[in-house]
Amino acid sequence: MTSLMVAPLAVVAQAAQQQATGFDPFTLVLFAALALMIFMMFRGRKKAREAQEKIKSSLAPGAQVMTTFGLFGTVVSVDEANNKVQLELSPGNIATVHTQAVGQVVTPDEAAAVAQDENVVVPDDASSLDAAPRTETPAPRAQEDQPLDGTLNEQQRRDGDNKSF
């Protein structure tokens, strides 16, 4: 009779061990997310490298470029051994930058749009930025009983009006 009782206990213990080492769906999701993150990281690096190679291959003397820090210039010379590019920023002003500092090669259409944006006139004050036209209001005139030196008379002091004109 005791052997009949031991057999079910062994089966229960064996089932508990199998259940502890069984399949966990959360672990599968965790590994899938990790694999996706690694894939996206390598994919982003590959795209950035391809874009930089495309820019580097299109660098030639006379090309209009924009650096990553916003300077526009014309390529004068390219030193591929030292990864340097000489840019003419304005007539007579030449800057040497690293090839990775060249952000993009500017096409003639983009260069025309940038030149058009540079011709925008910005007013010195904000009065022309209002939608409604600005009208000038006349300055308040001094009253006949008000002294011109800005002091207050007795009536103004009693009324609490302490404005000096």
mmCIF file of C-alpha atoms in Angstrom, residues 19-148:
data_model
loop_
_atom_site.group_PDB
_atom_site.id
_atom_site.type_symbol
_atom_site.label_atom_id
_atom_site.label_comp_id
_atom_site.label_asym_id
_atom_site.label_seq_id
_atom_site.Cartn_x
_atom_site.Cartn_y
_atom_site.Cartn_z
ATOM 1 C CA GLN A 19 7.064 22.969 -14.975
ATOM 2 C CA ALA A 20 9.952 24.952 -13.427
ATOM 3 C CA THR A 21 12.130 24.507 -16.541
ATOM 4 C CA GLY A 22 9.294 24.993 -19.021
ATOM 5 C CA PHE A 23 8.745 27.602 -21.732
ATOM 6 C CA ASP A 24 8.514 31.264 -20.621
ATOM 7 C CA PRO A 25 6.988 33.641 -23.239
ATOM 8 C CA PHE A 26 8.382 36.754 -21.524
ATOM 9 C CA THR A 27 11.949 35.510 -22.074
ATOM 10 C CA LEU A 28 11.211 35.006 -25.766
ATOM 11 C CA VAL A 29 9.843 38.571 -26.071
ATOM 12 C CA LEU A 30 12.891 39.922 -24.254
ATOM 13 C CA PHE A 31 15.306 38.173 -26.635
ATOM 14 C CA ALA A 32 13.304 39.337 -29.668
ATOM 15 C CA ALA A 33 13.422 42.954 -28.476
ATOM 16 C CA LEU A 34 17.171 42.700 -27.902
ATOM 17 C CA ALA A 35 17.714 41.253 -31.388
ATOM 18 C CA LEU A 36 15.582 44.007 -32.945
ATOM 19 C CA MET A 37 17.518 46.709 -31.090
ATOM 20 C CA ILE A 38 20.869 45.313 -32.267
ATOM 21 C CA PHE A 39 19.585 45.055 -35.849
ATOM 22 C CA MET A 40 18.370 48.667 -35.866
ATOM 23 C CA MET A 41 21.681 49.882 -34.409
ATOM 24 C CA PHE A 42 23.737 48.206 -37.142
ATOM 25 C CA ARG A 43 21.280 49.345 -39.814
ATOM 26 C CA GLY A 44 21.557 52.996 -38.705
ATOM 27 C CA ARG A 45 25.345 52.866 -38.733
ATOM 28 C CA LYS A 46 25.333 51.341 -42.203
ATOM 29 C CA LYS A 47 23.028 54.056 -43.582
ATOM 30 C CA ALA A 48 25.149 56.828 -42.041
ATOM 31 C CA ARG A 49 28.319 55.315 -43.492
ATOM 32 C CA GLU A 50 26.737 55.041 -46.950
ATOM 33 C CA ALA A 51 25.544 58.661 -46.805
ATOM 34 C CA GLN A 52 29.023 59.856 -45.793
ATOM 35 C CA GLU A 53 30.611 57.859 -48.619
ATOM 36 C CA LYS A 54 28.146 59.380 -51.090
ATOM 37 C CA ILE A 55 29.044 62.900 -49.929
ATOM 38 C CA LYS A 56 32.755 62.086 -50.002
ATOM 39 C CA SER A 57 32.530 60.753 -53.547
ATOM 40 C CA SER A 58 30.701 63.875 -54.768
ATOM 41 C CA LEU A 59 33.322 66.266 -53.339
ATOM 42 C CA ALA A 60 35.178 67.879 -56.206
ATOM 43 C CA PRO A 61 36.629 71.340 -56.745
ATOM 44 C CA GLY A 62 33.832 73.787 -57.569
ATOM 45 C CA ALA A 63 31.076 71.928 -55.689
ATOM 46 C CA GLN A 64 28.872 74.001 -53.378
ATOM 47 C CA VAL A 65 28.713 72.398 -49.900
ATOM 48 C CA MET A 66 27.274 73.061 -46.458
ATOM 49 C CA THR A 67 29.169 71.972 -43.371
ATOM 50 C CA THR A 68 27.536 70.335 -40.386
ATOM 51 C CA PHE A 69 27.992 73.582 -38.455
ATOM 52 C CA GLY A 70 26.190 75.695 -41.088
ATOM 53 C CA LEU A 71 28.921 77.275 -43.224
ATOM 54 C CA PHE A 72 28.336 77.391 -46.956
ATOM 55 C CA GLY A 73 31.313 77.321 -49.282
ATOM 56 C CA THR A 74 32.837 76.153 -52.524
ATOM 57 C CA VAL A 75 35.290 73.251 -52.547
ATOM 58 C CA VAL A 76 38.759 74.412 -53.587
ATOM 59 C CA SER A 77 40.691 71.173 -53.057
ATOM 60 C CA VAL A 78 40.258 67.738 -51.479
ATOM 61 C CA ASP A 79 43.086 65.924 -49.647
ATOM 62 C CA GLU A 80 41.865 62.319 -49.387
ATOM 63 C CA ALA A 81 45.032 61.094 -47.654
ATOM 64 C CA ASN A 82 44.526 63.455 -44.696
ATOM 65 C CA ASN A 83 40.702 63.670 -44.941
ATOM 66 C CA LYS A 84 40.771 67.454 -45.403
ATOM 67 C CA VAL A 85 38.736 69.731 -47.630
ATOM 68 C CA GLN A 86 39.566 73.354 -48.376
ATOM 69 C CA LEU A 87 36.478 75.529 -48.687
ATOM 70 C CA GLU A 88 36.278 79.048 -50.056
ATOM 71 C CA LEU A 89 33.716 80.730 -47.806
ATOM 72 C CA SER A 90 33.916 84.109 -49.529
ATOM 73 C CA PRO A 91 36.336 85.477 -52.099
ATOM 74 C CA GLY A 92 39.796 85.198 -50.574
ATOM 75 C CA ASN A 93 38.658 83.409 -47.358
ATOM 76 C CA ILE A 94 39.616 79.747 -47.303
ATOM 77 C CA ALA A 95 38.880 77.347 -44.446
ATOM 78 C CA THR A 96 40.212 73.818 -44.043
ATOM 79 C CA VAL A 97 37.743 71.322 -42.579
ATOM 80 C CA HIS A 98 37.622 67.562 -42.065
ATOM 81 C CA THR A 99 35.729 65.639 -44.725
ATOM 82 C CA GLN A 100 33.216 64.444 -42.116
ATOM 83 C CA ALA A 101 32.385 68.094 -41.360
ATOM 84 C CA VAL A 102 30.826 68.417 -44.817
ATOM 85 C CA GLY A 103 27.146 67.832 -44.154
ATOM 86 C CA GLN A 104 25.736 67.946 -47.667
ATOM 87 C CA VAL A 105 26.476 68.934 -51.210
ATOM 88 C CA VAL A 106 24.172 71.808 -52.142
ATOM 89 C CA THR A 107 22.492 71.622 -55.524
ATOM 90 C CA PRO A 108 21.975 74.829 -57.553
ATOM 91 C CA ASP A 109 18.243 74.850 -56.655
ATOM 92 C CA GLU A 110 19.019 74.731 -52.927
ATOM 93 C CA ALA A 111 21.721 77.389 -53.329
ATOM 94 C CA ALA A 112 19.206 79.714 -55.016
ATOM 95 C CA ALA A 113 16.694 79.130 -52.198
ATOM 96 C CA VAL A 114 19.350 79.924 -49.588
ATOM 97 C CA ALA A 115 20.388 83.072 -51.471
ATOM 98 C CA GLN A 116 16.747 84.145 -51.672
ATOM 99 C CA ASP A 117 16.323 83.600 -47.923
ATOM 100 C CA GLU A 118 19.392 85.744 -47.238
ATOM 101 C CA ASN A 119 17.770 88.756 -48.954
ATOM 102 C CA VAL A 120 14.963 89.005 -46.403
ATOM 103 C CA VAL A 121 14.807 92.424 -44.769
ATOM 104 C CA VAL A 122 14.298 92.322 -41.010
ATOM 105 C CA PRO A 123 13.058 95.551 -39.399
ATOM 106 C CA ASP A 124 14.920 97.086 -36.470
ATOM 107 C CA ASP A 125 11.784 97.260 -34.359
ATOM 108 C CA ALA A 126 8.698 95.102 -33.997
ATOM 109 C CA SER A 127 6.231 97.772 -35.139
ATOM 110 C CA SER A 128 5.987 96.402 -38.665
ATOM 111 C CA LEU A 129 5.269 92.888 -37.431
ATOM 112 C CA ASP A 130 1.763 93.718 -36.195
ATOM 113 C CA ALA A 131 -1.139 92.819 -38.435
ATOM 114 C CA ALA A 132 -2.982 96.076 -37.780
ATOM 115 C CA PRO A 133 -1.412 99.341 -38.902
ATOM 116 C CA ARG A 134 0.117 101.330 -36.101
ATOM 117 C CA THR A 135 -1.220 104.790 -35.399
ATOM 118 C CA GLU A 136 0.639 107.347 -33.371
ATOM 119 C CA THR A 137 -1.199 108.779 -30.394
ATOM 120 C CA PRO A 138 -0.352 112.344 -29.532
ATOM 121 C CA ALA A 139 1.599 112.912 -26.342
ATOM 122 C CA PRO A 140 -0.431 114.330 -23.459
ATOM 123 C CA ARG A 141 -0.155 118.084 -23.179
ATOM 124 C CA ALA A 142 0.550 119.850 -19.967
ATOM 125 C CA GLN A 143 -2.469 121.427 -18.367
ATOM 126 C CA GLU A 144 -2.436 125.129 -17.689
ATOM 127 C CA ASP A 145 -2.443 124.683 -13.937
ATOM 128 C CA GLN A 146 0.317 122.046 -14.006
ATOM 129 C CA PRO A 147 3.830 123.351 -13.431
ATOM 130 C CA LEU A 148 6.372 122.528 -16.115
#
